Amino acid sequence: MNISDLRRELDLDHAAQEIYQFAAELYPICRSITGNGFRQTLSQTQSHIPLTLYEVPSGTQVFDWTVPREWNIRDAYVKNSQGDRVIDFQKSNLHVVNYSIPVHQKMSLEALKPHLFTLPDRPDWIPYRTSYYKDSWGFCLTHQQLLNLPEDEYEVCIDSTLEPGNLTYGEYYLPGETADEVLISCHACHPSLANDNLAGIAIATFLAKQLSQIARRYSYRFIFIPATIGSITWLSQNEDRVDNIKHGLVLSCLGDSGKSTYKKSRRGDTEIDRAVLHVLQHSGQEFEAIEFFPYGYDERQYCSPGFNLPVGCLMRTPNGKYREYHTSADNLEFIQPIYLKDSFAKCLAVFSILEHNKTYLNQNPKCEPQLGKRGLYRAIGGTSGSGVSEMAMLWTLNLSDGQHSLLEIADRSGSEFDDIKKAADALIENDLLKELL
Amino acid sequence: MNISDLRRELDLDHAAQEIYQFAAELYPICRSITGNGFRQTLSQTQSHIPLTLYEVPSGTQVFDWTVPREWNIRDAYVKNSQGDRVIDFQKSNLHVVNYSIPVHQKMSLEALKPHLFTLPDRPDWIPYRTSYYKDSWGFCLTHQQLLNLPEDEYEVCIDSTLEPGNLTYGEYYLPGETADEVLISCHACHPSLANDNLAGIAIATFLAKQLSQIARRYSYRFIFIPATIGSITWLSQNEDRVDNIKHGLVLSCLGDSGKSTYKKSRRGDTEIDRAVLHVLQHSGQEFEAIEFFPYGYDERQYCSPGFNLPVGCLMRTPNGKYREYHTSADNLEFIQPIYLKDSFAKCLAVFSILEHNKTYLNQNPKCEPQLGKRGLYRAIGGTSGSGVSEMAMLWTLNLSDGQHSLLEIADRSGSEFDDIKKAADALIENDLLKELL
Amino acid sequence: MNISDLRRELDLDHAAQEIYQFAAELYPICRSITGNGFRQTLSQTQSHIPLTLYEVPSGTQVFDWTVPREWNIRDAYVKNSQGDRVIDFQKSNLHVVNYSIPVHQKMSLEALKPHLFTLPDRPDWIPYRTSYYKDSWGFCLTHQQLLNLPEDEYEVCIDSTLEPGNLTYGEYYLPGETADEVLISCHACHPSLANDNLAGIAIATFLAKQLSQIARRYSYRFIFIPATIGSITWLSQNEDRVDNIKHGLVLSCLGDSGKSTYKKSRRGDTEIDRAVLHVLQHSGQEFEAIEFFPYGYDERQYCSPGFNLPVGCLMRTPNGKYREYHTSADNLEFIQPIYLKDSFAKCLAVFSILEHNKTYLNQNPKCEPQLGKRGLYRAIGGTSGSGVSEMAMLWTLNLSDGQHSLLEIADRSGSEFDDIKKAADALIENDLLKELL
């Protein structure tokens, strides 16, 4: 069974339900770039795929950066003088500024205010804030909550620890026929945010699960990492292996209702760029292609000039481009199975191109071969008995001069890759095409 | 006398009448890819140009193909029980499926029907059908005719032969100053179809006739071949000579009222491509340029990857893009002298560019030469006394650095080729330009 | 003090007033391609910058051309029979066809008319005419004047000399850190025409004056020459030095109210082309970029194929594209300080790019460096404390792979050059960037 069989046989609706379900299971966990929330996320991922977990000690130098202390949190609240929790970490982990240092003291509203963050123009949403690299603490709350806070003496408690420990990441390596590999990277460091991390995590998990069950031409490496520091750590620890990476995708924001967006690799015209764009162009849906820029997700690191890897980023609505971004409104309603399904299917279509995109040599390059005597030619305009498009065969023969891969033939002819692939298969079977080695 | 003189002196209206007349003479012949109809066509062409005829025996292997048996037909009809010819080959050779095997038998309408082909949405037109590579027989008729056929016992007769013989093609070679050659190819295998083959045949014939009478830089090779199997046969038999082909054109569908269409060579940016596009761009008429695709006429074979010759295809409305295509409506009314004339003139303009498109070296490359002291500069914006554009001279001087041919200079400067050629001539005469050898 | 300091501190309004004032001082002089009017112009320029004057004798061969005889004029008029000057050189030097040979005779209106030039569709304007290379004489006048001339016997006098002498040009060389030089060229041979030569002369003079007072990376060479014959003479006399010219600009027509126009160098994508286009693109104003063509100003000679120098031409409304061109209406009202100021500032911005446009190497090319620990990263979307854009730093780091200059980084990122330069400075200070040598 190869990826074409998989794509034909897979029940995508069922897969989408599982993906959504898995995202929902992970939703309540208070993740951060280190700590038990991240470990818990990987542990639940292990119920689907046998992730290997790596622990990198705080203080480890990773290129220009240092692995930070590990952060863990048990509870956090602001209590009023009646003892009511007016801000309660138990209700939403977004209420605490991520990486807040421990605090426990009483203070006036005035003293507390500089530590409170709201979204005045979205008075019902809790913002998501972090302070990874500067010791501080704070609470996030809805603006409505803030307006309702009277003058009072408040008990402020963040029961967190920020101590030497480890940065954790998970990796799942699927060996293929060749050591050349496809890297799939997703960040898993955001707490209760659905589109901006759970969608990517859940889709990556089920892609890995499916790919593990089929014959693979490429090796695939799935990594689940904290954003920025995670990819920097991974690259630092795996520097000698990055040459194997022939194609890569960062997955994020894949569950919202927006159109698909592909941010190209820094090189801009690598095979992964062309494969993703081919899939989007033939999706029958609107999509957006954007040029690389050195901001966004972990493609920033993979595409730093010292690596310059062929890694793009597949999203639906990009980070920062939807209002729910980094707020409590990026929740389980904001992502939907139908969109996860579409994103998942597109990823499989991309992998299918990568798996099948070879370059062939026309074995009868002088004039066209006589397709009719081989039963490959019924009537132009139609399809041969085997469902293979004759135009696709003619294109594949004409361009299989050793200079054009099947994807290039598909793009130049305006055909879908799958049609060109089918044509190539029919021609190979008739000894009219041979792989260029 | 060179091609510029020819273009100046030729009576195009008269030529167009001759071309149309010749097409009309060829119209009644029942051509096919082999046989006496094809020979008869070449024989009538010989009354204009001394074609050499080649006969290639049935069974000859030509690359992946085999030269088929020769087909000839004397008569064909369907008679009703009263003995009336209800379908009659004598009235139109389109009535018989081309390459039909012989048949003579009586049958019911029901038995006959699978052998009858009509165009229900064009009830007055006879379709054109062939069955070259599969033994079968049939009749084509108007849908109106079919509807009028009652139940009856019909006598069906196709008095044809399909026997070992030859594939015939014609060739006319005009040697030039150099052995580098321009290939002009047209298919001549369609029976009574005017735009889709007679227009090309007649224009090619008169182009050859005219070129034979002038001094030529290039050698020209005109070939009159059956489609597909003819170009495959020709390439197979002349494989050692194809390196001489520096430019080529397939001519077809040149007599209808549609705008000119140029289908580029597979390489897409060869000199013939640029020459034809230059002529069309400066024609003052709408035109269409289409990228190469591996279907259509014999450019499919010339542009197969093993040859990849610089051969494009000049048409007016392309095959399959007009409703009369491959029907009895592609007749002598569908083509008109005015359109044949326009196509003919464009071909001559293309040849004129090829003949004159050389690369020169500015002999005074440092600053402009003083054109005034040579009488070449009267007043900018106007023309010098000799009718040479000053801007054309300045462009030609500026770009004659050995990297730009006259055609490239014309294209970059937005000038007509003829103006740049005139400027170059004036500069050569004043020793300001020398051919790059 | 470098060019950035200069741009920050310079009072542009004051500079524009000085530029306009200088143009006004030069306005009355009767310039030509040789003679005392040209010398007088250079002499007045010397009150601002220490121009070196060169005298090239008549008869000197300069490539294909010969330095012409020197022309000087003292007076010219047409008197009617009452002794009234009906055409008077003292009122406008445009009244005499430039380079008119001496004449003094009486003649009828009929005999005079072939020597009179007017603009019938602009009846109040005097045209500007020359006859450098053909001995002749003539007067230019308003069409209104012509219509008012009665039949009469006229005394015609042109008190000019056309004798062996010299062609004069001025040069100001400002040595920089490197011998690589920027050439600034302007023609100074037009008499009372403001936009088409005084604007260029005056702006070039004050650019030179300002550049002389700052530290320079490049050497700058300002040349004040007669059009065509001047650049040909200069190139002929300085042929061994032209390899030093790395960038160049011809300045002309810089004082009118039209939008800025940049005519690219023949090569079309040199650094000066990209620098000027960058400035225009970020000017917040409409502008026009036009491809090189071998007509116009002295860029024709600098871009002749034997030199092919990276020299473009900066203008506002190009020569021939405004109705006042080469008429008495191209006067001191047609140019205005506000437009001279804008042109002047754009030139400084272009020089600033050239001065600062270096290529750097990211010293931490593997992943991003941690900007935060260096105080360079406050909050994305904003700017760091030092006013440096974080996106500009990320772009500069990402593209400083040795293949991209700062200008290329600015263009690819859509940033202003100055922002990228500031980012680079901050990164250099933090040892994150090093110049590629």
PDB file of N, CA and C in Angstrom, chain A residues 61 63-66 133 228 231-233 235-236 239 265-268 291-295 300-308, chain C residues 362 364-374 377 379-381 390-391 393-401 404 412-413 432:
ATOM      1  N   GLN A  61      23.624  25.523  25.683  1.00  0.00           N
ATOM      2  CA  GLN A  61      23.793  26.554  24.662  1.00  0.00           C
ATOM      3  C   GLN A  61      23.294  26.000  23.330  1.00  0.00           C
ATOM      4  N   PHE A  63      23.130  27.349  19.637  1.00  0.00           N
ATOM      5  CA  PHE A  63      23.558  28.489  18.829  1.00  0.00           C
ATOM      6  C   PHE A  63      23.650  29.724  19.728  1.00  0.00           C
ATOM      7  N   ASP A  64      22.951  30.802  19.350  1.00  0.00           N
ATOM      8  CA  ASP A  64      23.097  32.054  20.105  1.00  0.00           C
ATOM      9  C   ASP A  64      22.222  32.079  21.358  1.00  0.00           C
ATOM     10  N   TRP A  65      21.437  31.027  21.541  1.00  0.00           N
ATOM     11  CA  TRP A  65      20.466  31.027  22.619  1.00  0.00           C
ATOM     12  C   TRP A  65      20.867  30.056  23.733  1.00  0.00           C
ATOM     13  N   THR A  66      20.154  30.170  24.873  1.00  0.00           N
ATOM     14  CA  THR A  66      20.373  29.264  25.991  1.00  0.00           C
ATOM     15  C   THR A  66      19.029  28.659  26.374  1.00  0.00           C
ATOM     16  N   TYR A 133      11.446  35.433  28.385  1.00  0.00           N
ATOM     17  CA  TYR A 133      12.864  35.761  28.568  1.00  0.00           C
ATOM     18  C   TYR A 133      13.076  36.959  29.482  1.00  0.00           C
ATOM     19  N   THR A 228      10.215  28.654  18.176  1.00  0.00           N
ATOM     20  CA  THR A 228      11.480  29.397  18.202  1.00  0.00           C
ATOM     21  C   THR A 228      12.563  28.630  18.962  1.00  0.00           C
ATOM     22  N   SER A 231      12.817  24.961  17.675  1.00  0.00           N
ATOM     23  CA  SER A 231      13.457  24.683  16.393  1.00  0.00           C
ATOM     24  C   SER A 231      14.948  25.009  16.456  1.00  0.00           C
ATOM     25  N   ILE A 232      15.283  26.056  17.235  1.00  0.00           N
ATOM     26  CA  ILE A 232      16.703  26.391  17.396  1.00  0.00           C
ATOM     27  C   ILE A 232      17.419  25.246  18.112  1.00  0.00           C
ATOM     28  N   THR A 233      16.783  24.734  19.149  1.00  0.00           N
ATOM     29  CA  THR A 233      17.368  23.607  19.882  1.00  0.00           C
ATOM     30  C   THR A 233      17.497  22.383  18.974  1.00  0.00           C
ATOM     31  N   LEU A 235      17.622  22.192  15.687  1.00  0.00           N
ATOM     32  CA  LEU A 235      18.648  22.376  14.654  1.00  0.00           C
ATOM     33  C   LEU A 235      20.044  22.276  15.265  1.00  0.00           C
ATOM     34  N   SER A 236      20.187  22.822  16.462  1.00  0.00           N
ATOM     35  CA  SER A 236      21.487  22.783  17.118  1.00  0.00           C
ATOM     36  C   SER A 236      21.895  21.344  17.440  1.00  0.00           C
ATOM     37  N   GLU A 239      22.353  19.230  13.799  1.00  0.00           N
ATOM     38  CA  GLU A 239      22.986  19.963  12.709  1.00  0.00           C
ATOM     39  C   GLU A 239      23.586  19.033  11.656  1.00  0.00           C
ATOM     40  N   SER A 265       9.137  28.860   0.958  1.00  0.00           N
ATOM     41  CA  SER A 265      10.469  28.792   1.553  1.00  0.00           C
ATOM     42  C   SER A 265      11.276  30.001   1.110  1.00  0.00           C
ATOM     43  N   ARG A 266      12.348  30.256   1.800  1.00  0.00           N
ATOM     44  CA  ARG A 266      13.227  31.387   1.446  1.00  0.00           C
ATOM     45  C   ARG A 266      13.720  31.260   0.009  1.00  0.00           C
ATOM     46  N   ARG A 267      13.989  30.036  -0.437  1.00  0.00           N
ATOM     47  CA  ARG A 267      14.454  29.868  -1.816  1.00  0.00           C
ATOM     48  C   ARG A 267      13.331  30.148  -2.817  1.00  0.00           C
ATOM     49  N   GLY A 268      12.113  29.840  -2.418  1.00  0.00           N
ATOM     50  CA  GLY A 268      10.951  30.287  -3.178  1.00  0.00           C
ATOM     51  C   GLY A 268      10.505  29.402  -4.325  1.00  0.00           C
ATOM     52  N   GLU A 291       5.204  35.229  -0.277  1.00  0.00           N
ATOM     53  CA  GLU A 291       6.656  35.070  -0.317  1.00  0.00           C
ATOM     54  C   GLU A 291       7.198  34.913   1.095  1.00  0.00           C
ATOM     55  N   PHE A 292       8.344  34.301   1.183  1.00  0.00           N
ATOM     56  CA  PHE A 292       8.990  34.159   2.478  1.00  0.00           C
ATOM     57  C   PHE A 292       9.271  35.521   3.103  1.00  0.00           C
ATOM     58  N   PHE A 293       9.092  35.589   4.406  1.00  0.00           N
ATOM     59  CA  PHE A 293       9.586  36.753   5.159  1.00  0.00           C
ATOM     60  C   PHE A 293      10.064  36.206   6.492  1.00  0.00           C
ATOM     61  N   PRO A 294      11.027  36.867   7.113  1.00  0.00           N
ATOM     62  CA  PRO A 294      11.711  36.251   8.276  1.00  0.00           C
ATOM     63  C   PRO A 294      10.974  36.494   9.586  1.00  0.00           C
ATOM     64  N   TYR A 295       9.687  36.203   9.589  1.00  0.00           N
ATOM     65  CA  TYR A 295       8.902  36.315  10.788  1.00  0.00           C
ATOM     66  C   TYR A 295       7.828  35.248  10.656  1.00  0.00           C
ATOM     67  N   ARG A 300      11.228  30.467  10.126  1.00  0.00           N
ATOM     68  CA  ARG A 300      12.251  31.502  10.325  1.00  0.00           C
ATOM     69  C   ARG A 300      13.604  30.885  10.623  1.00  0.00           C
ATOM     70  N   GLN A 301      13.599  29.831  11.415  1.00  0.00           N
ATOM     71  CA  GLN A 301      14.875  29.207  11.787  1.00  0.00           C
ATOM     72  C   GLN A 301      15.363  28.267  10.675  1.00  0.00           C
ATOM     73  N   TYR A 302      14.438  27.458  10.157  1.00  0.00           N
ATOM     74  CA  TYR A 302      14.854  26.520   9.102  1.00  0.00           C
ATOM     75  C   TYR A 302      15.388  27.281   7.879  1.00  0.00           C
ATOM     76  N   CYS A 303      14.842  28.466   7.677  1.00  0.00           N
ATOM     77  CA  CYS A 303      15.229  29.274   6.520  1.00  0.00           C
ATOM     78  C   CYS A 303      16.220  30.369   6.885  1.00  0.00           C
ATOM     79  N   SER A 304      16.848  30.261   8.052  1.00  0.00           N
ATOM     80  CA  SER A 304      17.931  31.216   8.332  1.00  0.00           C
ATOM     81  C   SER A 304      19.064  30.920   7.350  1.00  0.00           C
ATOM     82  N   PRO A 305      19.872  31.941   7.041  1.00  0.00           N
ATOM     83  CA  PRO A 305      20.803  31.778   5.918  1.00  0.00           C
ATOM     84  C   PRO A 305      21.815  30.650   6.109  1.00  0.00           C
ATOM     85  N   GLY A 306      22.132  30.314   7.343  1.00  0.00           N
ATOM     86  CA  GLY A 306      23.080  29.229   7.572  1.00  0.00           C
ATOM     87  C   GLY A 306      22.491  27.863   7.280  1.00  0.00           C
ATOM     88  N   PHE A 307      21.158  27.762   7.224  1.00  0.00           N
ATOM     89  CA  PHE A 307      20.514  26.486   6.880  1.00  0.00           C
ATOM     90  C   PHE A 307      19.823  26.578   5.513  1.00  0.00           C
ATOM     91  N   ASN A 308      18.988  27.585   5.371  1.00  0.00           N
ATOM     92  CA  ASN A 308      18.320  27.824   4.078  1.00  0.00           C
ATOM     93  C   ASN A 308      17.648  26.558   3.552  1.00  0.00           C
TER      94      ASN A 308
ATOM     95  N   ASN C 362      26.078  37.854   7.857  1.00  0.00           N
ATOM     96  CA  ASN C 362      25.494  37.516   9.153  1.00  0.00           C
ATOM     97  C   ASN C 362      26.509  36.656   9.904  1.00  0.00           C
ATOM     98  N   ASN C 364      25.975  35.188  12.683  1.00  0.00           N
ATOM     99  CA  ASN C 364      25.265  34.124  13.410  1.00  0.00           C
ATOM    100  C   ASN C 364      24.226  33.538  12.460  1.00  0.00           C
ATOM    101  N   PRO C 365      24.700  32.917  11.357  1.00  0.00           N
ATOM    102  CA  PRO C 365      23.779  32.583  10.262  1.00  0.00           C
ATOM    103  C   PRO C 365      22.865  31.397  10.565  1.00  0.00           C
ATOM    104  N   LYS C 366      23.188  30.635  11.610  1.00  0.00           N
ATOM    105  CA  LYS C 366      22.363  29.466  11.901  1.00  0.00           C
ATOM    106  C   LYS C 366      21.313  29.842  12.930  1.00  0.00           C
ATOM    107  N   CYS C 367      20.079  29.909  12.506  1.00  0.00           N
ATOM    108  CA  CYS C 367      18.958  30.399  13.307  1.00  0.00           C
ATOM    109  C   CYS C 367      19.160  31.887  13.590  1.00  0.00           C
ATOM    110  N   GLU C 368      18.080  32.472  14.093  1.00  0.00           N
ATOM    111  CA  GLU C 368      18.187  33.891  14.444  1.00  0.00           C
ATOM    112  C   GLU C 368      19.056  34.045  15.684  1.00  0.00           C
ATOM    113  N   PRO C 369      19.790  35.126  15.761  1.00  0.00           N
ATOM    114  CA  PRO C 369      20.430  35.426  17.043  1.00  0.00           C
ATOM    115  C   PRO C 369      19.357  35.902  18.023  1.00  0.00           C
ATOM    116  N   GLN C 370      19.667  35.822  19.305  1.00  0.00           N
ATOM    117  CA  GLN C 370      18.685  36.278  20.292  1.00  0.00           C
ATOM    118  C   GLN C 370      18.821  37.787  20.452  1.00  0.00           C
ATOM    119  N   LEU C 371      17.967  38.505  19.733  1.00  0.00           N
ATOM    120  CA  LEU C 371      18.050  39.964  19.748  1.00  0.00           C
ATOM    121  C   LEU C 371      17.703  40.526  21.121  1.00  0.00           C
ATOM    122  N   GLY C 372      16.787  39.825  21.808  1.00  0.00           N
ATOM    123  CA  GLY C 372      16.310  40.335  23.096  1.00  0.00           C
ATOM    124  C   GLY C 372      17.430  40.550  24.091  1.00  0.00           C
ATOM    125  N   LYS C 373      18.366  39.609  24.177  1.00  0.00           N
ATOM    126  CA  LYS C 373      19.404  39.733  25.195  1.00  0.00           C
ATOM    127  C   LYS C 373      20.375  40.869  24.875  1.00  0.00           C
ATOM    128  N   ARG C 374      20.282  41.401  23.651  1.00  0.00           N
ATOM    129  CA  ARG C 374      21.124  42.538  23.270  1.00  0.00           C
ATOM    130  C   ARG C 374      20.328  43.850  23.297  1.00  0.00           C
ATOM    131  N   TYR C 377      15.301  43.935  20.881  1.00  0.00           N
ATOM    132  CA  TYR C 377      14.015  43.353  20.592  1.00  0.00           C
ATOM    133  C   TYR C 377      13.066  43.719  21.706  1.00  0.00           C
ATOM    134  N   ALA C 379       9.302  44.554  21.277  1.00  0.00           N
ATOM    135  CA  ALA C 379       8.038  43.867  21.000  1.00  0.00           C
ATOM    136  C   ALA C 379       7.863  43.921  19.501  1.00  0.00           C
ATOM    137  N   ILE C 380       7.639  42.781  18.951  1.00  0.00           N
ATOM    138  CA  ILE C 380       7.488  42.751  17.498  1.00  0.00           C
ATOM    139  C   ILE C 380       6.333  43.639  17.073  1.00  0.00           C
ATOM    140  N   GLY C 381       6.500  44.241  15.950  1.00  0.00           N
ATOM    141  CA  GLY C 381       5.476  45.154  15.478  1.00  0.00           C
ATOM    142  C   GLY C 381       5.877  46.576  15.820  1.00  0.00           C
ATOM    143  N   GLU C 390      12.499  46.124  14.140  1.00  0.00           N
ATOM    144  CA  GLU C 390      12.867  44.723  14.328  1.00  0.00           C
ATOM    145  C   GLU C 390      12.722  43.920  13.037  1.00  0.00           C
ATOM    146  N   MET C 391      11.683  44.199  12.268  1.00  0.00           N
ATOM    147  CA  MET C 391      11.538  43.492  10.994  1.00  0.00           C
ATOM    148  C   MET C 391      12.741  43.789  10.092  1.00  0.00           C
ATOM    149  N   MET C 393      15.716  44.411  11.052  1.00  0.00           N
ATOM    150  CA  MET C 393      16.850  43.615  11.542  1.00  0.00           C
ATOM    151  C   MET C 393      16.722  42.160  11.111  1.00  0.00           C
ATOM    152  N   LEU C 394      15.508  41.614  11.218  1.00  0.00           N
ATOM    153  CA  LEU C 394      15.321  40.214  10.840  1.00  0.00           C
ATOM    154  C   LEU C 394      15.595  40.017   9.342  1.00  0.00           C
ATOM    155  N   TRP C 395      15.118  40.941   8.528  1.00  0.00           N
ATOM    156  CA  TRP C 395      15.389  40.846   7.083  1.00  0.00           C
ATOM    157  C   TRP C 395      16.888  40.944   6.805  1.00  0.00           C
ATOM    158  N   THR C 396      17.524  41.889   7.466  1.00  0.00           N
ATOM    159  CA  THR C 396      18.947  42.110   7.204  1.00  0.00           C
ATOM    160  C   THR C 396      19.748  40.878   7.619  1.00  0.00           C
ATOM    161  N   LEU C 397      19.398  40.313   8.754  1.00  0.00           N
ATOM    162  CA  LEU C 397      20.078  39.078   9.177  1.00  0.00           C
ATOM    163  C   LEU C 397      19.799  37.957   8.179  1.00  0.00           C
ATOM    164  N   ASN C 398      18.541  37.816   7.804  1.00  0.00           N
ATOM    165  CA  ASN C 398      18.170  36.676   6.961  1.00  0.00           C
ATOM    166  C   ASN C 398      18.834  36.736   5.603  1.00  0.00           C
ATOM    167  N   LEU C 399      18.982  37.923   5.055  1.00  0.00           N
ATOM    168  CA  LEU C 399      19.499  38.030   3.682  1.00  0.00           C
ATOM    169  C   LEU C 399      20.985  38.388   3.618  1.00  0.00           C
ATOM    170  N   SER C 400      21.608  38.599   4.776  1.00  0.00           N
ATOM    171  CA  SER C 400      23.042  38.918   4.746  1.00  0.00           C
ATOM    172  C   SER C 400      23.859  37.635   4.655  1.00  0.00           C
ATOM    173  N   ASP C 401      23.704  36.991   3.502  1.00  0.00           N
ATOM    174  CA  ASP C 401      24.391  35.738   3.237  1.00  0.00           C
ATOM    175  C   ASP C 401      25.538  35.961   2.243  1.00  0.00           C
ATOM    176  N   HIS C 404      23.442  39.448  -0.995  1.00  0.00           N
ATOM    177  CA  HIS C 404      22.492  40.560  -1.060  1.00  0.00           C
ATOM    178  C   HIS C 404      23.097  41.809  -0.439  1.00  0.00           C
ATOM    179  N   ARG C 412      13.888  43.677  -1.590  1.00  0.00           N
ATOM    180  CA  ARG C 412      13.183  42.412  -1.401  1.00  0.00           C
ATOM    181  C   ARG C 412      12.202  42.475  -0.238  1.00  0.00           C
ATOM    182  N   SER C 413      12.556  43.219   0.784  1.00  0.00           N
ATOM    183  CA  SER C 413      11.681  43.267   1.966  1.00  0.00           C
ATOM    184  C   SER C 413      10.635  44.362   1.860  1.00  0.00           C
ATOM    185  N   LEU C 432      26.928  41.318  15.049  1.00  0.00           N
ATOM    186  CA  LEU C 432      26.107  40.308  14.378  1.00  0.00           C
ATOM    187  C   LEU C 432      26.263  40.375  12.856  1.00  0.00           C
TER     188      LEU C 432
END
